[in-house]
Coordinates of C-alpha atoms in Angstrom, one line a residue:
X1 CA 30.9 -13.1 7.0
X2 CA 30.1 -9.6 5.4
X3 CA 31.1 -6.5 7.2
X4 CA 27.6 -5.1 9.0
X5 CA 28.5 -1.4 8.5
X6 CA 29.5 -2.0 4.7
X7 CA 26.2 -3.9 4.3
X8 CA 24.4 -1.0 5.8
X9 CA 26.5 1.7 4.1
X10 CA 25.9 -0.3 0.6
X11 CA 22.0 -0.5 1.5
X12 CA 22.0 3.5 2.6
X13 CA 23.3 3.8 -1.1
X14 CA 21.1 1.9 -2.9
X15 CA 18.5 3.7 -1.2
X16 CA 19.9 6.9 -2.7
X17 CA 19.9 6.0 -5.7
X18 CA 16.6 4.6 -5.8
X19 CA 15.1 7.9 -4.8
X20 CA 17.2 9.8 -7.0
X21 CA 15.7 7.7 -10.0
X22 CA 12.0 8.1 -8.6
X23 CA 12.5 11.9 -7.9
X24 CA 13.4 12.1 -11.4
X25 CA 10.3 10.2 -12.9
X26 CA 8.1 12.6 -10.6
X27 CA 10.0 15.8 -11.8
X28 CA 9.3 14.8 -15.2
X29 CA 5.9 13.6 -14.7
X30 CA 4.2 16.0 -12.4
X31 CA 6.1 17.3 -9.6
X32 CA 2.8 17.3 -7.4
X33 CA 1.8 13.8 -8.0
X34 CA 2.5 10.7 -6.3
X35 CA 5.5 8.8 -8.0
X36 CA 3.7 5.6 -7.3
X37 CA 0.5 4.6 -7.2
X38 CA -1.0 7.7 -8.8
X39 CA -3.7 6.9 -10.1
X40 CA -6.6 6.2 -7.8
X41 CA -9.7 4.7 -8.4
X42 CA -11.5 6.3 -5.1
X43 CA -11.0 7.4 -1.9
X44 CA -13.6 6.1 0.3
X45 CA -14.7 7.2 4.0
X46 CA -15.1 4.2 6.1
X47 CA -14.6 2.0 9.4
X48 CA -12.1 0.1 10.9
X49 CA -13.6 -2.3 13.4
X50 CA -11.7 -4.3 16.1
X51 CA -12.6 -7.6 16.6
X52 CA -14.1 -8.4 19.3
X53 CA -13.2 -11.0 22.3
X54 CA -9.9 -11.3 20.9
X55 CA -7.7 -13.6 22.7
X56 CA -5.0 -11.6 25.3
X57 CA -2.0 -12.3 22.9
X58 CA -3.7 -10.6 20.2
X59 CA -4.9 -7.7 22.0
X60 CA -1.7 -5.6 21.0
X61 CA -1.3 -1.8 19.7
X62 CA -4.0 -0.7 17.6
X63 CA -5.9 -4.0 18.6
X64 CA -5.7 -3.7 22.2
X65 CA -9.3 -2.5 22.6
X66 CA -12.8 -3.8 20.8
X67 CA -13.4 -0.1 19.1
X68 CA -14.6 1.5 15.6
X69 CA -12.6 3.7 14.2
X70 CA -13.0 6.2 11.2
X71 CA -10.9 5.7 8.2
X72 CA -10.0 6.7 4.8
X73 CA -9.3 3.8 2.6
X74 CA -7.9 4.5 -0.9
X75 CA -7.7 2.1 -3.7
X76 CA -5.1 2.7 -6.7
X77 CA -2.7 1.3 -9.5
X78 CA 1.0 1.2 -8.8
X79 CA 2.4 2.6 -12.2
X80 CA 3.6 6.2 -12.3
X81 CA 1.6 9.1 -14.2
X82 CA 2.6 9.0 -18.0
X83 CA 2.3 12.7 -17.6
X84 CA 0.2 15.4 -16.0
X85 CA -3.8 14.5 -16.6
X86 CA -2.7 11.3 -18.5
X87 CA -2.3 8.0 -16.6
X88 CA -2.1 4.4 -17.6
X89 CA -5.6 2.9 -18.7
X90 CA -7.1 0.1 -16.5
X91 CA -7.1 -2.3 -18.9
X92 CA -3.3 -2.5 -19.1
X93 CA -1.5 -4.9 -16.7
X94 CA -0.7 -3.4 -13.2
X95 CA -0.3 -3.8 -9.8
X96 CA -3.8 -2.8 -7.8
X97 CA -3.7 -1.6 -4.1
X98 CA -5.4 -0.8 -1.0
X99 CA -4.2 1.6 1.3
X100 CA -6.1 2.3 4.5
X101 CA -5.5 5.2 7.1
X102 CA -7.2 4.7 10.5
X103 CA -7.7 7.9 12.3
X104 CA -8.0 9.1 15.8
X105 CA -5.5 6.1 17.0
X106 CA -4.0 7.1 20.6
X107 CA -0.2 6.0 21.6
X108 CA 3.0 6.5 20.7
X109 CA 4.2 6.9 16.8
X110 CA 7.2 5.9 15.0
X111 CA 7.0 9.2 13.0
X112 CA 6.1 12.2 14.4
X113 CA 4.2 14.0 11.1
X114 CA 0.7 12.5 11.3
X115 CA -0.1 12.3 15.4
X116 CA -3.7 10.2 15.4
X117 CA -3.3 8.2 12.8
X118 CA -2.1 4.2 11.8
X119 CA -1.8 3.4 8.0
X120 CA -1.9 0.2 6.2
X121 CA -0.2 -0.3 2.5
X122 CA -1.1 -3.7 0.6
X123 CA -1.1 -4.7 -2.9
X124 CA -3.0 -7.4 -4.7
X125 CA -0.3 -9.8 -4.6
X126 CA 1.2 -11.4 -1.6
X127 CA 5.2 -11.1 -2.4
X128 CA 7.2 -8.3 -3.2
X129 CA 8.6 -8.0 -6.6
X130 CA 12.4 -8.3 -5.8
X131 CA 14.3 -10.2 -3.1
X132 CA 16.1 -7.1 -1.7
X133 CA 17.2 -3.8 -2.2
X134 CA 19.8 -4.3 -4.9
X135 CA 17.6 -5.9 -7.0
X136 CA 15.0 -3.3 -6.5
X137 CA 17.3 -0.6 -7.7
X138 CA 18.6 -2.2 -11.1
X139 CA 15.0 -3.0 -11.8
X140 CA 14.6 0.5 -13.2
X141 CA 17.1 -0.1 -15.2
X142 CA 16.4 -3.2 -17.0
X143 CA 14.2 -1.6 -19.9
X144 CA 17.5 1.1 -20.8
X145 CA 20.0 -1.5 -21.7
X146 CA 22.3 -0.1 -18.8
X147 CA 22.7 -4.2 -17.1
X148 CA 24.4 -6.8 -18.2
X149 CA 22.7 -10.3 -20.1
X150 CA 24.1 -11.7 -16.8
X151 CA 22.4 -9.8 -14.6
X152 CA 19.5 -9.2 -16.6
X153 CA 19.4 -13.2 -16.2
X154 CA 19.6 -13.0 -12.5
X155 CA 16.6 -10.8 -12.7
X156 CA 14.6 -13.3 -14.0
X157 CA 12.6 -14.2 -11.2
X158 CA 11.6 -10.5 -11.0
X159 CA 9.8 -10.5 -14.4
X160 CA 8.5 -14.1 -13.9
X161 CA 6.3 -12.2 -10.6
X162 CA 5.4 -9.4 -13.1
X163 CA 4.0 -11.7 -15.6
X164 CA 1.8 -13.4 -12.5
X165 CA 0.6 -10.3 -11.3
X166 CA -0.2 -8.8 -15.0
X167 CA -2.3 -12.0 -15.9
X168 CA -4.9 -11.4 -13.1
X169 CA -8.2 -10.3 -14.5
X170 CA -9.6 -8.1 -11.8
X171 CA -13.2 -5.9 -12.7
X172 CA -13.7 -4.9 -8.9
X173 CA -11.3 -3.8 -6.3
X174 CA -13.8 -4.0 -3.6
X175 CA -14.1 -7.8 -4.2
X176 CA -10.6 -9.1 -4.0
X177 CA -7.6 -9.7 -1.2
X178 CA -4.4 -7.7 -0.9
X179 CA -1.5 -8.5 0.8
X180 CA 1.3 -6.3 2.8
X181 CA 4.1 -8.1 1.3
X182 CA 6.3 -7.2 3.7
X183 CA 6.5 -8.2 7.5
X184 CA 5.4 -5.7 10.6
X185 CA 5.8 -6.1 14.4
X186 CA 2.7 -7.2 16.2
X187 CA 4.1 -6.2 19.9
X188 CA 7.2 -8.7 20.3
X189 CA 6.1 -11.0 17.2
X190 CA 6.4 -10.6 13.7
X191 CA 3.3 -10.6 11.4
X192 CA 2.5 -10.1 7.7
X193 CA -1.3 -8.6 7.0
X194 CA -3.8 -9.1 4.4
X195 CA -7.0 -7.8 3.8
X196 CA -9.7 -10.3 1.9
X197 CA -13.0 -9.2 0.8
X198 CA -16.3 -10.5 2.2
X199 CA -17.8 -10.7 -0.8
X200 CA -15.1 -12.5 -3.5
X201 CA -15.8 -12.3 -7.3
X202 CA -15.0 -14.5 -10.0
X203 CA -12.6 -13.7 -11.9
X204 CA -14.1 -12.1 -14.9
X205 CA -13.3 -13.9 -18.7
X206 CA -12.9 -10.7 -20.0
X207 CA -12.3 -7.1 -18.8
X208 CA -14.3 -3.7 -19.6
X209 CA -12.6 -1.8 -22.5
X210 CA -13.0 1.5 -20.5
X211 CA -9.7 3.2 -19.8
X212 CA -11.3 4.0 -16.0
X213 CA -13.3 1.0 -15.6
X214 CA -12.4 0.1 -12.1
X215 CA -13.3 3.5 -10.6
X216 CA -16.6 2.9 -12.8
X217 CA -17.2 -0.7 -11.1
X218 CA -16.8 1.3 -7.8
X219 CA -19.5 3.9 -8.8
X220 CA -21.7 1.5 -9.9
X221 CA -21.2 -0.6 -6.8
X222 CA -21.3 2.0 -3.8
X223 CA -23.2 4.6 -5.4
X224 CA -25.6 3.6 -7.9
X225 CA -26.6 0.3 -6.6
X226 CA -26.0 1.2 -3.2
X227 CA -24.0 -1.9 -1.5
X228 CA -21.7 -1.9 0.9
X229 CA -18.1 -3.6 1.1
X230 CA -16.6 -5.3 3.6
X231 CA -13.0 -6.8 4.1
X232 CA -11.7 -9.1 6.7
X233 CA -8.0 -7.5 8.4
X234 CA -5.8 -10.6 8.7
X235 CA -2.4 -11.5 10.0
X236 CA 0.0 -14.7 9.7
X237 CA 2.1 -15.1 12.5
X238 CA 6.4 -15.8 11.6
X239 CA 7.0 -19.4 12.2
X240 CA 10.7 -19.5 11.4
X241 CA 13.1 -18.5 8.8
X242 CA 12.6 -21.3 6.6
X243 CA 8.7 -21.3 6.5
X244 CA 8.0 -17.6 7.0
X245 CA 11.3 -15.5 6.3
X246 CA 11.5 -12.1 6.7
X247 CA 14.4 -11.2 4.4
X248 CA 13.6 -13.1 1.4
X249 CA 10.4 -11.0 0.2
X250 CA 9.7 -13.3 -2.9
X251 CA 8.6 -16.5 -0.6
X252 CA 5.1 -16.1 0.3
X253 CA 4.1 -17.3 3.7
X254 CA 1.9 -19.8 3.1
X255 CA -1.0 -20.4 4.6
X256 CA -0.6 -24.1 5.7
X257 CA 2.2 -23.3 7.6
X258 CA 0.9 -19.9 9.4
X259 CA -3.1 -19.7 9.1
X260 CA -4.7 -16.3 9.0
X261 CA -6.3 -14.9 11.9
X262 CA -8.7 -12.1 11.9
X263 CA -8.4 -9.3 14.2
X264 CA -10.5 -6.4 12.7
X265 CA -13.4 -5.5 9.7
X266 CA -12.7 -2.7 7.0
X267 CA -16.3 -1.4 6.3
X268 CA -17.2 0.7 3.3
X269 CA -20.7 2.0 3.3
X270 CA -22.3 2.9 0.2
X271 CA -21.9 6.3 -0.7
X272 CA -21.0 8.9 -3.7
X273 CA -17.3 9.5 -3.9
X274 CA -16.7 10.8 -7.7
X275 CA -16.5 14.0 -7.1
X276 CA -13.8 17.3 -7.2
X277 CA -13.7 18.0 -3.0
X278 CA -12.9 14.3 -2.7
X279 CA -10.6 13.8 -5.5
X280 CA -8.5 17.2 -3.8
X281 CA -8.8 15.1 -0.7
X282 CA -7.4 12.1 -2.1
X283 CA -4.5 14.0 -3.9
X284 CA -2.7 15.6 -0.8
X285 CA -3.5 12.6 1.1
X286 CA 0.0 10.8 2.3
X287 CA 0.0 7.1 3.0
X288 CA 3.1 5.0 4.7
X289 CA 4.1 2.3 6.5
X290 CA 5.8 4.1 8.9
X291 CA 2.8 6.1 10.1
X292 CA 2.3 3.7 12.6
X293 CA 2.2 2.7 16.0
X294 CA 5.5 1.4 17.5
X295 CA 3.4 -1.9 18.1
X296 CA 3.1 -2.1 14.6
X297 CA 6.8 -1.1 13.4
X298 CA 7.9 -1.9 9.7
X299 CA 10.4 -4.9 9.8
X300 CA 12.9 -6.0 7.3
X301 CA 15.3 -4.2 4.5
X302 CA 12.6 -3.6 2.2
X303 CA 10.5 -1.7 4.6
X304 CA 13.3 -0.1 5.8
X305 CA 13.9 1.2 2.1
X306 CA 10.4 2.7 2.3
X307 CA 10.8 4.8 5.3
X308 CA 13.0 7.1 3.3
X309 CA 11.9 6.9 -0.5
X310 CA 7.8 7.5 1.2
X311 CA 9.4 10.4 3.3
X312 CA 11.5 11.9 0.1
X313 CA 9.0 11.7 -2.2
X314 CA 6.0 12.9 0.1
X315 CA 8.3 15.5 1.5
X316 CA 8.5 16.8 -2.2
X317 CA 5.3 16.3 -3.3
X318 CA 4.1 18.2 -0.6
X319 CA 6.5 21.1 -1.5
X320 CA 5.3 21.2 -4.9
X321 CA 1.5 21.2 -4.2
X322 CA 2.2 23.9 -1.5
X323 CA 4.1 25.8 -4.3
X324 CA 1.3 25.5 -6.6
X325 CA -1.6 26.7 -4.8
X326 CA 0.3 28.8 -2.8
X327 CA -0.3 27.4 0.5
X328 CA 1.9 26.3 3.7
X329 CA -0.2 23.3 4.4
X330 CA -2.7 22.8 1.6
X331 CA -4.0 19.6 2.9
X332 CA -4.4 18.7 6.7
X333 CA -5.0 14.9 7.5
X334 CA -8.6 14.7 8.9
X335 CA -8.7 13.5 12.4
X336 CA -11.8 12.9 13.2
X337 CA -14.9 11.5 11.6
X338 CA -14.5 11.7 7.8
X339 CA -18.0 13.3 5.8

């Protein structure tokens, strides 16, 4: 049996390696830009509506009382910026994400940097890229010749997952499903999360050629056509280590083993969002799965690595934004009704 201290020490060393590599990329591509999910397709104000009449065992943390919270919702692509002012074209395959910041949330938080927020971060694929932190650390070396052929073979499953993600055709990010990939506490139980559009679209045969077609599609949908978008916010409960493993991050929790349960609605009203003030707010806003109530604390080694990674990258980015604008706190989280 492995020594827990050695295991913990090894994981911390791997996280140090990931942070160092990520900071290096961030310095090269724009120190004040996000290193992951840097390309935004839109930041929207909306509502996070707790489902009425939830059973007693689901009235936990944020979901304890039926009410409507204001929220900010950001849609993004997962890659790093190619350089300042230059992001990957939407026509190129990438992970697509949704980040939700629920505000005016009372209760004890895991971190103290945002007092009244609860963040949820999800991507458009149900599992994480790697089984563990070691494989994630080595993934960044795969294209540079630093790994042995044997190690590359061990990471073949990662490239298979990437291929599946990259094969998806998405025309409108408001009309698809997203998953948390990693597990979280739900009181004294464990869950995974999903956000699923109430108006799902059929995958298109071909995609637009514009390099910013994902933002353009949302401008058309929410602003020009004046439609609103709504998502079901869903949870899946942990069953057992075989069907719903916590530490095997590439095994999907099947709905047949653990059905989705709706606990809230995410509503995005029709609105104008494609303007400079909103883009600046988007640029300065920070999302982290560790901006959370204790009842919804992230679980597992990947989430633990995200705690330090998100914190270190965000701290460095905020320092760079402040230096660029000569302000000690250039952006504050809006704690009341978004406008």
